[in-house]
């Protein structure tokens, strides 16, 4: 099925607006999520998918929560396999997404306020992002953060070569030195592990202080000057 959750989300908004607390309603799914799984879902609705999903996962996410992880009996390393298609979280405005696996191309394009944790992305990640937070616990493709004008991405850069895949005139990268950045990163990884059981997330948390120097904070130069 395509756009699963959109009708339910519209009913929630019509009846309750944004008054529902987080996780008021949780729908647990298994199998293959079609295109636009969880599109536009509002605050109060959580969709949890054990399986994989197609393109436009979480398109226009509007306050809801999405949790995606591979089948519990799978034998592959989720941190090295794509579990969600291209253009996930396109135009998301708020909410959270936790993905135990890699995403395809154009992850978080035009994200303006959602929080996302994923374990690797293809080309053009965080393209035209204007707000929100994105944590990437793995590799990134080329042209990362192109046209990014707001928000922050925390990227695990174990090979220290992220600078080769982004435009340094438009965005700046730095190691994490501010306590609030380190605390925010840790809390987001903890939430990711709690939601998905991510083995990679658990490994990072177990040796967190040794991993901190491997993370890069990516943000637009104009946004940094404004702050």
mmCIF file with all atom_site columns, C-alpha atoms in Angstrom:
data_model
loop_
_atom_site.group_PDB
_atom_site.id
_atom_site.type_symbol
_atom_site.label_atom_id
_atom_site.label_alt_id
_atom_site.label_comp_id
_atom_site.label_asym_id
_atom_site.label_entity_id
_atom_site.label_seq_id
_atom_site.pdbx_PDB_ins_code
_atom_site.Cartn_x
_atom_site.Cartn_y
_atom_site.Cartn_z
_atom_site.occupancy
_atom_site.B_iso_or_equiv
_atom_site.pdbx_formal_charge
_atom_site.auth_seq_id
_atom_site.auth_comp_id
_atom_site.auth_asym_id
_atom_site.auth_atom_id
_atom_site.pdbx_PDB_model_num
ATOM 1   C CA . UNK A 1 1   ? 0.000   0.000   0.000  1.00 0.00 ? 1   UNK A CA 1
ATOM 2   C CA . UNK A 1 2   ? 1.135   3.537   -0.716 1.00 0.00 ? 2   UNK A CA 1
ATOM 3   C CA . UNK A 1 3   ? 0.961   6.547   1.604  1.00 0.00 ? 3   UNK A CA 1
ATOM 4   C CA . UNK A 1 4   ? 0.052   4.341   4.559  1.00 0.00 ? 4   UNK A CA 1
ATOM 5   C CA . UNK A 1 5   ? -0.955  6.445   7.547  1.00 0.00 ? 5   UNK A CA 1
ATOM 6   C CA . UNK A 1 6   ? -1.961  9.580   5.678  1.00 0.00 ? 6   UNK A CA 1
ATOM 7   C CA . UNK A 1 7   ? -5.741  9.122   6.058  1.00 0.00 ? 7   UNK A CA 1
ATOM 8   C CA . UNK A 1 8   ? -5.374  8.194   9.723  1.00 0.00 ? 8   UNK A CA 1
ATOM 9   C CA . UNK A 1 9   ? -3.151  11.229  10.236 1.00 0.00 ? 9   UNK A CA 1
ATOM 10  C CA . UNK A 1 10  ? -5.705  13.531  8.644  1.00 0.00 ? 10  UNK A CA 1
ATOM 11  C CA . UNK A 1 11  ? -8.428  12.186  10.959 1.00 0.00 ? 11  UNK A CA 1
ATOM 12  C CA . UNK A 1 12  ? -6.215  12.768  13.985 1.00 0.00 ? 12  UNK A CA 1
ATOM 13  C CA . UNK A 1 13  ? -5.550  16.345  12.902 1.00 0.00 ? 13  UNK A CA 1
ATOM 14  C CA . UNK A 1 14  ? -9.246  16.983  12.212 1.00 0.00 ? 14  UNK A CA 1
ATOM 15  C CA . UNK A 1 15  ? -10.314 15.631  15.608 1.00 0.00 ? 15  UNK A CA 1
ATOM 16  C CA . UNK A 1 16  ? -7.431  16.647  17.846 1.00 0.00 ? 16  UNK A CA 1
ATOM 17  C CA . UNK A 1 17  ? -5.238  19.169  16.042 1.00 0.00 ? 17  UNK A CA 1
ATOM 18  C CA . UNK A 1 18  ? -1.803  18.938  17.632 1.00 0.00 ? 18  UNK A CA 1
ATOM 19  C CA . UNK A 1 19  ? -3.107  18.230  21.145 1.00 0.00 ? 19  UNK A CA 1
ATOM 20  C CA . UNK A 1 20  ? -2.182  14.542  21.365 1.00 0.00 ? 20  UNK A CA 1
ATOM 21  C CA . UNK A 1 21  ? 0.889   13.509  23.318 1.00 0.00 ? 21  UNK A CA 1
ATOM 22  C CA . UNK A 1 22  ? 3.704   11.686  21.546 1.00 0.00 ? 22  UNK A CA 1
ATOM 23  C CA . UNK A 1 23  ? 3.017   7.954   20.989 1.00 0.00 ? 23  UNK A CA 1
ATOM 24  C CA . UNK A 1 24  ? -0.688  8.249   21.819 1.00 0.00 ? 24  UNK A CA 1
ATOM 25  C CA . UNK A 1 25  ? -1.367  5.897   18.900 1.00 0.00 ? 25  UNK A CA 1
ATOM 26  C CA . UNK A 1 26  ? 1.170   3.332   17.693 1.00 0.00 ? 26  UNK A CA 1
ATOM 27  C CA . UNK A 1 27  ? 0.656   1.214   14.590 1.00 0.00 ? 27  UNK A CA 1
ATOM 28  C CA . UNK A 1 28  ? 3.046   -1.720  14.208 1.00 0.00 ? 28  UNK A CA 1
ATOM 29  C CA . UNK A 1 29  ? 3.600   -2.980  10.669 1.00 0.00 ? 29  UNK A CA 1
ATOM 30  C CA . UNK A 1 30  ? 5.648   -5.790  9.139  1.00 0.00 ? 30  UNK A CA 1
ATOM 31  C CA . UNK A 1 31  ? 6.841   -6.335  5.576  1.00 0.00 ? 31  UNK A CA 1
ATOM 32  C CA . UNK A 1 32  ? 7.525   -3.924  2.755  1.00 0.00 ? 32  UNK A CA 1
ATOM 33  C CA . UNK A 1 33  ? 6.299   -0.373  3.173  1.00 0.00 ? 33  UNK A CA 1
ATOM 34  C CA . UNK A 1 34  ? 5.192   1.147   -0.136 1.00 0.00 ? 34  UNK A CA 1
ATOM 35  C CA . UNK A 1 35  ? 5.969   4.605   -1.413 1.00 0.00 ? 35  UNK A CA 1
ATOM 36  C CA . UNK A 1 36  ? 5.337   7.518   0.953  1.00 0.00 ? 36  UNK A CA 1
ATOM 37  C CA . UNK A 1 37  ? 4.943   5.314   4.025  1.00 0.00 ? 37  UNK A CA 1
ATOM 38  C CA . UNK A 1 38  ? 3.968   7.620   6.891  1.00 0.00 ? 38  UNK A CA 1
ATOM 39  C CA . UNK A 1 39  ? 3.537   10.702  4.707  1.00 0.00 ? 39  UNK A CA 1
ATOM 40  C CA . UNK A 1 40  ? 2.348   13.828  6.539  1.00 0.00 ? 40  UNK A CA 1
ATOM 41  C CA . UNK A 1 41  ? 1.574   12.020  9.810  1.00 0.00 ? 41  UNK A CA 1
ATOM 42  C CA . UNK A 1 42  ? 0.961   14.388  12.758 1.00 0.00 ? 42  UNK A CA 1
ATOM 43  C CA . UNK A 1 43  ? 2.010   14.504  16.387 1.00 0.00 ? 43  UNK A CA 1
ATOM 44  C CA . UNK A 1 44  ? 0.552   11.685  18.462 1.00 0.00 ? 44  UNK A CA 1
ATOM 45  C CA . UNK A 1 45  ? 0.870   8.992   15.785 1.00 0.00 ? 45  UNK A CA 1
ATOM 46  C CA . UNK A 1 46  ? 3.778   6.554   15.640 1.00 0.00 ? 46  UNK A CA 1
ATOM 47  C CA . UNK A 1 47  ? 4.260   4.114   12.772 1.00 0.00 ? 47  UNK A CA 1
ATOM 48  C CA . UNK A 1 48  ? 6.701   1.290   13.495 1.00 0.00 ? 48  UNK A CA 1
ATOM 49  C CA . UNK A 1 49  ? 7.777   -0.864  10.551 1.00 0.00 ? 49  UNK A CA 1
ATOM 50  C CA . UNK A 1 50  ? 9.706   -4.120  10.839 1.00 0.00 ? 50  UNK A CA 1
ATOM 51  C CA . UNK A 1 51  ? 10.891  -4.682  7.285  1.00 0.00 ? 51  UNK A CA 1
ATOM 52  C CA . UNK A 1 52  ? 11.880  -2.106  4.672  1.00 0.00 ? 52  UNK A CA 1
ATOM 53  C CA . UNK A 1 53  ? 10.323  0.814   2.863  1.00 0.00 ? 53  UNK A CA 1
ATOM 54  C CA . UNK A 1 54  ? 10.228  2.445   -0.551 1.00 0.00 ? 54  UNK A CA 1
ATOM 55  C CA . UNK A 1 55  ? 10.841  6.006   -1.747 1.00 0.00 ? 55  UNK A CA 1
ATOM 56  C CA . UNK A 1 56  ? 9.429   9.104   -0.013 1.00 0.00 ? 56  UNK A CA 1
ATOM 57  C CA . UNK A 1 57  ? 9.310   7.478   3.423  1.00 0.00 ? 57  UNK A CA 1
ATOM 58  C CA . UNK A 1 58  ? 8.005   10.135  5.837  1.00 0.00 ? 58  UNK A CA 1
ATOM 59  C CA . UNK A 1 59  ? 7.336   12.708  3.121  1.00 0.00 ? 59  UNK A CA 1
ATOM 60  C CA . UNK A 1 60  ? 6.081   15.925  4.722  1.00 0.00 ? 60  UNK A CA 1
ATOM 61  C CA . UNK A 1 61  ? 6.347   14.422  8.228  1.00 0.00 ? 61  UNK A CA 1
ATOM 62  C CA . UNK A 1 62  ? 4.340   16.802  10.430 1.00 0.00 ? 62  UNK A CA 1
ATOM 63  C CA . UNK A 1 63  ? 5.010   15.901  14.042 1.00 0.00 ? 63  UNK A CA 1
ATOM 64  C CA . UNK A 1 64  ? 4.578   12.126  14.031 1.00 0.00 ? 64  UNK A CA 1
ATOM 65  C CA . UNK A 1 65  ? 7.202   9.469   14.659 1.00 0.00 ? 65  UNK A CA 1
ATOM 66  C CA . UNK A 1 66  ? 8.528   6.820   12.276 1.00 0.00 ? 66  UNK A CA 1
ATOM 67  C CA . UNK A 1 67  ? 10.558  3.792   13.359 1.00 0.00 ? 67  UNK A CA 1
ATOM 68  C CA . UNK A 1 68  ? 12.078  1.437   10.794 1.00 0.00 ? 68  UNK A CA 1
ATOM 69  C CA . UNK A 1 69  ? 14.243  -1.624  11.412 1.00 0.00 ? 69  UNK A CA 1
ATOM 70  C CA . UNK A 1 70  ? 14.953  -4.930  9.637  1.00 0.00 ? 70  UNK A CA 1
ATOM 71  C CA . UNK A 1 71  ? 13.202  -8.181  10.587 1.00 0.00 ? 71  UNK A CA 1
ATOM 72  C CA . UNK A 1 72  ? 14.435  -9.424  13.931 1.00 0.00 ? 72  UNK A CA 1
ATOM 73  C CA . UNK A 1 73  ? 15.522  -12.757 12.422 1.00 0.00 ? 73  UNK A CA 1
ATOM 74  C CA . UNK A 1 74  ? 17.553  -11.165 9.604  1.00 0.00 ? 74  UNK A CA 1
ATOM 75  C CA . UNK A 1 75  ? 21.258  -11.983 9.481  1.00 0.00 ? 75  UNK A CA 1
ATOM 76  C CA . UNK A 1 76  ? 22.632  -8.983  7.558  1.00 0.00 ? 76  UNK A CA 1
ATOM 77  C CA . UNK A 1 77  ? 24.291  -5.935  9.115  1.00 0.00 ? 77  UNK A CA 1
ATOM 78  C CA . UNK A 1 78  ? 21.676  -3.155  8.903  1.00 0.00 ? 78  UNK A CA 1
ATOM 79  C CA . UNK A 1 79  ? 24.419  -0.535  9.049  1.00 0.00 ? 79  UNK A CA 1
ATOM 80  C CA . UNK A 1 80  ? 25.726  -1.763  5.695  1.00 0.00 ? 80  UNK A CA 1
ATOM 81  C CA . UNK A 1 81  ? 22.459  -2.300  3.822  1.00 0.00 ? 81  UNK A CA 1
ATOM 82  C CA . UNK A 1 82  ? 19.859  0.062   2.390  1.00 0.00 ? 82  UNK A CA 1
ATOM 83  C CA . UNK A 1 83  ? 16.549  -0.319  4.173  1.00 0.00 ? 83  UNK A CA 1
ATOM 84  C CA . UNK A 1 84  ? 14.694  2.727   2.844  1.00 0.00 ? 84  UNK A CA 1
ATOM 85  C CA . UNK A 1 85  ? 14.553  4.180   -0.666 1.00 0.00 ? 85  UNK A CA 1
ATOM 86  C CA . UNK A 1 86  ? 15.253  7.605   -2.095 1.00 0.00 ? 86  UNK A CA 1
ATOM 87  C CA . UNK A 1 87  ? 13.985  11.022  -0.943 1.00 0.00 ? 87  UNK A CA 1
ATOM 88  C CA . UNK A 1 88  ? 13.018  9.918   2.565  1.00 0.00 ? 88  UNK A CA 1
ATOM 89  C CA . UNK A 1 89  ? 11.657  12.732  4.759  1.00 0.00 ? 89  UNK A CA 1
ATOM 90  C CA . UNK A 1 90  ? 11.266  15.073  1.802  1.00 0.00 ? 90  UNK A CA 1
ATOM 91  C CA . UNK A 1 91  ? 9.804   18.359  3.048  1.00 0.00 ? 91  UNK A CA 1
ATOM 92  C CA . UNK A 1 92  ? 9.421   17.162  6.648  1.00 0.00 ? 92  UNK A CA 1
ATOM 93  C CA . UNK A 1 93  ? 8.457   19.968  9.012  1.00 0.00 ? 93  UNK A CA 1
ATOM 94  C CA . UNK A 1 94  ? 8.525   18.318  12.460 1.00 0.00 ? 94  UNK A CA 1
ATOM 95  C CA . UNK A 1 95  ? 8.520   14.932  14.151 1.00 0.00 ? 95  UNK A CA 1
ATOM 96  C CA . UNK A 1 96  ? 11.089  12.161  14.455 1.00 0.00 ? 96  UNK A CA 1
ATOM 97  C CA . UNK A 1 97  ? 12.388  9.271   12.344 1.00 0.00 ? 97  UNK A CA 1
ATOM 98  C CA . UNK A 1 98  ? 14.683  6.493   13.513 1.00 0.00 ? 98  UNK A CA 1
ATOM 99  C CA . UNK A 1 99  ? 16.047  4.197   10.795 1.00 0.00 ? 99  UNK A CA 1
ATOM 100 C CA . UNK A 1 100 ? 18.156  1.152   11.653 1.00 0.00 ? 100 UNK A CA 1
ATOM 101 C CA . UNK A 1 101 ? 19.859  0.854   8.281  1.00 0.00 ? 101 UNK A CA 1
ATOM 102 C CA . UNK A 1 102 ? 20.974  2.973   5.348  1.00 0.00 ? 102 UNK A CA 1
ATOM 103 C CA . UNK A 1 103 ? 18.882  5.296   3.191  1.00 0.00 ? 103 UNK A CA 1
ATOM 104 C CA . UNK A 1 104 ? 19.107  5.897   -0.547 1.00 0.00 ? 104 UNK A CA 1
ATOM 105 C CA . UNK A 1 105 ? 19.704  9.229   -2.244 1.00 0.00 ? 105 UNK A CA 1
ATOM 106 C CA . UNK A 1 106 ? 18.423  12.683  -1.238 1.00 0.00 ? 106 UNK A CA 1
ATOM 107 C CA . UNK A 1 107 ? 17.739  11.874  2.396  1.00 0.00 ? 107 UNK A CA 1
ATOM 108 C CA . UNK A 1 108 ? 16.095  14.754  4.329  1.00 0.00 ? 108 UNK A CA 1
ATOM 109 C CA . UNK A 1 109 ? 15.800  17.016  1.273  1.00 0.00 ? 109 UNK A CA 1
ATOM 110 C CA . UNK A 1 110 ? 14.093  20.267  2.327  1.00 0.00 ? 110 UNK A CA 1
ATOM 111 C CA . UNK A 1 111 ? 13.724  19.073  5.898  1.00 0.00 ? 111 UNK A CA 1
ATOM 112 C CA . UNK A 1 112 ? 12.704  22.149  7.869  1.00 0.00 ? 112 UNK A CA 1
ATOM 113 C CA . UNK A 1 113 ? 12.273  20.867  11.409 1.00 0.00 ? 113 UNK A CA 1
ATOM 114 C CA . UNK A 1 114 ? 12.217  17.086  11.814 1.00 0.00 ? 114 UNK A CA 1
ATOM 115 C CA . UNK A 1 115 ? 14.774  15.020  13.723 1.00 0.00 ? 115 UNK A CA 1
ATOM 116 C CA . UNK A 1 116 ? 16.192  11.989  11.910 1.00 0.00 ? 116 UNK A CA 1
ATOM 117 C CA . UNK A 1 117 ? 18.736  9.307   12.758 1.00 0.00 ? 117 UNK A CA 1
ATOM 118 C CA . UNK A 1 118 ? 19.962  6.938   10.033 1.00 0.00 ? 118 UNK A CA 1
ATOM 119 C CA . UNK A 1 119 ? 23.005  4.700   9.554  1.00 0.00 ? 119 UNK A CA 1
ATOM 120 C CA . UNK A 1 120 ? 24.215  5.928   6.172  1.00 0.00 ? 120 UNK A CA 1
ATOM 121 C CA . UNK A 1 121 ? 22.926  7.882   3.157  1.00 0.00 ? 121 UNK A CA 1
ATOM 122 C CA . UNK A 1 122 ? 23.470  7.998   -0.584 1.00 0.00 ? 122 UNK A CA 1
ATOM 123 C CA . UNK A 1 123 ? 24.219  11.041  -2.735 1.00 0.00 ? 123 UNK A CA 1
ATOM 124 C CA . UNK A 1 124 ? 22.767  14.510  -2.041 1.00 0.00 ? 124 UNK A CA 1
ATOM 125 C CA . UNK A 1 125 ? 21.926  13.924  1.626  1.00 0.00 ? 125 UNK A CA 1
ATOM 126 C CA . UNK A 1 126 ? 20.427  16.920  3.493  1.00 0.00 ? 126 UNK A CA 1
ATOM 127 C CA . UNK A 1 127 ? 20.051  18.801  0.214  1.00 0.00 ? 127 UNK A CA 1
ATOM 128 C CA . UNK A 1 128 ? 18.308  22.192  0.676  1.00 0.00 ? 128 UNK A CA 1
ATOM 129 C CA . UNK A 1 129 ? 17.726  21.422  4.361  1.00 0.00 ? 129 UNK A CA 1
ATOM 130 C CA . UNK A 1 130 ? 16.473  24.497  6.225  1.00 0.00 ? 130 UNK A CA 1
ATOM 131 C CA . UNK A 1 131 ? 16.027  23.241  9.796  1.00 0.00 ? 131 UNK A CA 1
ATOM 132 C CA . UNK A 1 132 ? 15.903  20.276  12.128 1.00 0.00 ? 132 UNK A CA 1
ATOM 133 C CA . UNK A 1 133 ? 18.568  17.762  13.066 1.00 0.00 ? 133 UNK A CA 1
ATOM 134 C CA . UNK A 1 134 ? 20.016  14.832  11.156 1.00 0.00 ? 134 UNK A CA 1
ATOM 135 C CA . UNK A 1 135 ? 22.347  12.219  12.661 1.00 0.00 ? 135 UNK A CA 1
ATOM 136 C CA . UNK A 1 136 ? 24.170  9.908   10.251 1.00 0.00 ? 136 UNK A CA 1
ATOM 137 C CA . UNK A 1 137 ? 25.906  6.961   11.879 1.00 0.00 ? 137 UNK A CA 1
ATOM 138 C CA . UNK A 1 138 ? 27.721  5.828   8.760  1.00 0.00 ? 138 UNK A CA 1
ATOM 139 C CA . UNK A 1 139 ? 28.876  6.753   5.257  1.00 0.00 ? 139 UNK A CA 1
ATOM 140 C CA . UNK A 1 140 ? 27.552  9.590   3.106  1.00 0.00 ? 140 UNK A CA 1
ATOM 141 C CA . UNK A 1 141 ? 27.458  9.913   -0.665 1.00 0.00 ? 141 UNK A CA 1
ATOM 142 C CA . UNK A 1 142 ? 28.678  12.822  -2.765 1.00 0.00 ? 142 UNK A CA 1
ATOM 143 C CA . UNK A 1 143 ? 27.280  16.354  -2.729 1.00 0.00 ? 143 UNK A CA 1
ATOM 144 C CA . UNK A 1 144 ? 26.261  16.231  0.921  1.00 0.00 ? 144 UNK A CA 1
ATOM 145 C CA . UNK A 1 145 ? 24.402  19.285  2.317  1.00 0.00 ? 145 UNK A CA 1
ATOM 146 C CA . UNK A 1 146 ? 24.139  21.014  -1.080 1.00 0.00 ? 146 UNK A CA 1
ATOM 147 C CA . UNK A 1 147 ? 22.086  24.198  -0.733 1.00 0.00 ? 147 UNK A CA 1
ATOM 148 C CA . UNK A 1 148 ? 21.657  23.631  2.999  1.00 0.00 ? 148 UNK A CA 1
ATOM 149 C CA . UNK A 1 149 ? 20.546  26.887  4.644  1.00 0.00 ? 149 UNK A CA 1
ATOM 150 C CA . UNK A 1 150 ? 19.578  25.795  8.167  1.00 0.00 ? 150 UNK A CA 1
ATOM 151 C CA . UNK A 1 151 ? 19.594  22.979  10.670 1.00 0.00 ? 151 UNK A CA 1
ATOM 152 C CA . UNK A 1 152 ? 22.492  20.809  11.794 1.00 0.00 ? 152 UNK A CA 1
ATOM 153 C CA . UNK A 1 153 ? 23.793  17.417  10.699 1.00 0.00 ? 153 UNK A CA 1
ATOM 154 C CA . UNK A 1 154 ? 25.991  15.268  12.919 1.00 0.00 ? 154 UNK A CA 1
ATOM 155 C CA . UNK A 1 155 ? 27.921  12.859  10.694 1.00 0.00 ? 155 UNK A CA 1
ATOM 156 C CA . UNK A 1 156 ? 30.122  9.956   11.766 1.00 0.00 ? 156 UNK A CA 1
ATOM 157 C CA . UNK A 1 157 ? 33.295  10.563  9.743  1.00 0.00 ? 157 UNK A CA 1
ATOM 158 C CA . UNK A 1 158 ? 35.567  7.712   10.783 1.00 0.00 ? 158 UNK A CA 1
ATOM 159 C CA . UNK A 1 159 ? 37.781  8.036   7.692  1.00 0.00 ? 159 UNK A CA 1
ATOM 160 C CA . UNK A 1 160 ? 37.943  11.847  8.043  1.00 0.00 ? 160 UNK A CA 1
ATOM 161 C CA . UNK A 1 161 ? 37.110  12.346  4.376  1.00 0.00 ? 161 UNK A CA 1
ATOM 162 C CA . UNK A 1 162 ? 33.651  13.946  4.574  1.00 0.00 ? 162 UNK A CA 1
ATOM 163 C CA . UNK A 1 163 ? 35.144  17.250  3.400  1.00 0.00 ? 163 UNK A CA 1
ATOM 164 C CA . UNK A 1 164 ? 35.680  15.674  -0.030 1.00 0.00 ? 164 UNK A CA 1
ATOM 165 C CA . UNK A 1 165 ? 31.928  15.178  -0.526 1.00 0.00 ? 165 UNK A CA 1
ATOM 166 C CA . UNK A 1 166 ? 30.555  18.637  0.288  1.00 0.00 ? 166 UNK A CA 1
ATOM 167 C CA . UNK A 1 167 ? 30.882  22.259  -0.793 1.00 0.00 ? 167 UNK A CA 1
ATOM 168 C CA . UNK A 1 168 ? 33.052  23.918  1.836  1.00 0.00 ? 168 UNK A CA 1
ATOM 169 C CA . UNK A 1 169 ? 32.125  27.389  0.551  1.00 0.00 ? 169 UNK A CA 1
ATOM 170 C CA . UNK A 1 170 ? 28.489  26.820  1.531  1.00 0.00 ? 170 UNK A CA 1
ATOM 171 C CA . UNK A 1 171 ? 28.714  24.723  4.679  1.00 0.00 ? 171 UNK A CA 1
ATOM 172 C CA . UNK A 1 172 ? 31.198  24.418  7.501  1.00 0.00 ? 172 UNK A CA 1
ATOM 173 C CA . UNK A 1 173 ? 32.333  21.276  9.294  1.00 0.00 ? 173 UNK A CA 1
ATOM 174 C CA . UNK A 1 174 ? 33.849  21.067  12.718 1.00 0.00 ? 174 UNK A CA 1
ATOM 175 C CA . UNK A 1 175 ? 34.531  18.534  15.420 1.00 0.00 ? 175 UNK A CA 1
ATOM 176 C CA . UNK A 1 176 ? 32.225  18.501  18.403 1.00 0.00 ? 176 UNK A CA 1
ATOM 177 C CA . UNK A 1 177 ? 33.650  20.640  21.191 1.00 0.00 ? 177 UNK A CA 1
ATOM 178 C CA . UNK A 1 178 ? 30.596  22.343  22.691 1.00 0.00 ? 178 UNK A CA 1
ATOM 179 C CA . UNK A 1 179 ? 29.034  20.368  25.567 1.00 0.00 ? 179 UNK A CA 1
ATOM 180 C CA . UNK A 1 180 ? 25.497  21.008  24.312 1.00 0.00 ? 180 UNK A CA 1
ATOM 181 C CA . UNK A 1 181 ? 26.347  19.542  20.880 1.00 0.00 ? 181 UNK A CA 1
ATOM 182 C CA . UNK A 1 182 ? 27.842  16.419  22.467 1.00 0.00 ? 182 UNK A CA 1
ATOM 183 C CA . UNK A 1 183 ? 24.863  16.046  24.795 1.00 0.00 ? 183 UNK A CA 1
ATOM 184 C CA . UNK A 1 184 ? 22.396  16.479  21.932 1.00 0.00 ? 184 UNK A CA 1
ATOM 185 C CA . UNK A 1 185 ? 24.188  13.892  19.803 1.00 0.00 ? 185 UNK A CA 1
ATOM 186 C CA . UNK A 1 186 ? 24.224  11.371  22.625 1.00 0.00 ? 186 UNK A CA 1
ATOM 187 C CA . UNK A 1 187 ? 20.538  11.853  23.422 1.00 0.00 ? 187 UNK A CA 1
ATOM 188 C CA . UNK A 1 188 ? 19.577  11.359  19.776 1.00 0.00 ? 188 UNK A CA 1
ATOM 189 C CA . UNK A 1 189 ? 21.605  8.145   19.493 1.00 0.00 ? 189 UNK A CA 1
ATOM 190 C CA . UNK A 1 190 ? 20.053  6.913   22.753 1.00 0.00 ? 190 UNK A CA 1
ATOM 191 C CA . UNK A 1 191 ? 16.581  7.587   21.345 1.00 0.00 ? 191 UNK A CA 1
ATOM 192 C CA . UNK A 1 192 ? 17.551  5.757   18.149 1.00 0.00 ? 192 UNK A CA 1
ATOM 193 C CA . UNK A 1 193 ? 18.716  2.682   20.090 1.00 0.00 ? 193 UNK A CA 1
ATOM 194 C CA . UNK A 1 194 ? 15.610  2.712   22.275 1.00 0.00 ? 194 UNK A CA 1
ATOM 195 C CA . UNK A 1 195 ? 13.362  2.839   19.216 1.00 0.00 ? 195 UNK A CA 1
ATOM 196 C CA . UNK A 1 196 ? 15.163  0.419   16.884 1.00 0.00 ? 196 UNK A CA 1
ATOM 197 C CA . UNK A 1 197 ? 17.600  -1.646  18.954 1.00 0.00 ? 197 UNK A CA 1
ATOM 198 C CA . UNK A 1 198 ? 20.380  -0.566  16.580 1.00 0.00 ? 198 UNK A CA 1
ATOM 199 C CA . UNK A 1 199 ? 23.583  -2.617  17.127 1.00 0.00 ? 199 UNK A CA 1
ATOM 200 C CA . UNK A 1 200 ? 25.655  0.196   15.635 1.00 0.00 ? 200 UNK A CA 1
ATOM 201 C CA . UNK A 1 201 ? 24.057  2.718   17.957 1.00 0.00 ? 201 UNK A CA 1
ATOM 202 C CA . UNK A 1 202 ? 24.762  0.481   20.950 1.00 0.00 ? 202 UNK A CA 1
ATOM 203 C CA . UNK A 1 203 ? 28.398  0.115   19.881 1.00 0.00 ? 203 UNK A CA 1
ATOM 204 C CA . UNK A 1 204 ? 28.832  3.888   19.626 1.00 0.00 ? 204 UNK A CA 1
ATOM 205 C CA . UNK A 1 205 ? 27.206  4.531   22.992 1.00 0.00 ? 205 UNK A CA 1
ATOM 206 C CA . UNK A 1 206 ? 29.370  1.889   24.672 1.00 0.00 ? 206 UNK A CA 1
ATOM 207 C CA . UNK A 1 207 ? 32.500  3.818   23.641 1.00 0.00 ? 207 UNK A CA 1
ATOM 208 C CA . UNK A 1 208 ? 30.901  7.214   23.177 1.00 0.00 ? 208 UNK A CA 1
ATOM 209 C CA . UNK A 1 209 ? 33.804  9.426   24.266 1.00 0.00 ? 209 UNK A CA 1
ATOM 210 C CA . UNK A 1 210 ? 36.163  7.693   21.846 1.00 0.00 ? 210 UNK A CA 1
ATOM 211 C CA . UNK A 1 211 ? 33.664  8.181   18.997 1.00 0.00 ? 211 UNK A CA 1
ATOM 212 C CA . UNK A 1 212 ? 33.019  11.898  19.633 1.00 0.00 ? 212 UNK A CA 1
ATOM 213 C CA . UNK A 1 213 ? 36.218  13.014  17.777 1.00 0.00 ? 213 UNK A CA 1
ATOM 214 C CA . UNK A 1 214 ? 35.017  11.042  14.735 1.00 0.00 ? 214 UNK A CA 1
ATOM 215 C CA . UNK A 1 215 ? 31.805  13.050  14.404 1.00 0.00 ? 215 UNK A CA 1
ATOM 216 C CA . UNK A 1 216 ? 31.544  16.209  12.323 1.00 0.00 ? 216 UNK A CA 1
ATOM 217 C CA . UNK A 1 217 ? 29.015  18.953  12.867 1.00 0.00 ? 217 UNK A CA 1
ATOM 218 C CA . UNK A 1 218 ? 27.792  20.239  9.498  1.00 0.00 ? 218 UNK A CA 1
ATOM 219 C CA . UNK A 1 219 ? 25.890  23.500  9.223  1.00 0.00 ? 219 UNK A CA 1
ATOM 220 C CA . UNK A 1 220 ? 25.506  26.351  6.726  1.00 0.00 ? 220 UNK A CA 1
ATOM 221 C CA . UNK A 1 221 ? 27.978  29.203  7.090  1.00 0.00 ? 221 UNK A CA 1
ATOM 222 C CA . UNK A 1 222 ? 25.193  31.771  7.074  1.00 0.00 ? 222 UNK A CA 1
ATOM 223 C CA . UNK A 1 223 ? 23.322  29.919  9.813  1.00 0.00 ? 223 UNK A CA 1
ATOM 224 C CA . UNK A 1 224 ? 26.494  29.792  11.904 1.00 0.00 ? 224 UNK A CA 1
ATOM 225 C CA . UNK A 1 225 ? 26.951  33.564  11.551 1.00 0.00 ? 225 UNK A CA 1
ATOM 226 C CA . UNK A 1 226 ? 23.338  34.139  12.563 1.00 0.00 ? 226 UNK A CA 1
ATOM 227 C CA . UNK A 1 227 ? 23.781  32.025  15.713 1.00 0.00 ? 227 UNK A CA 1
#
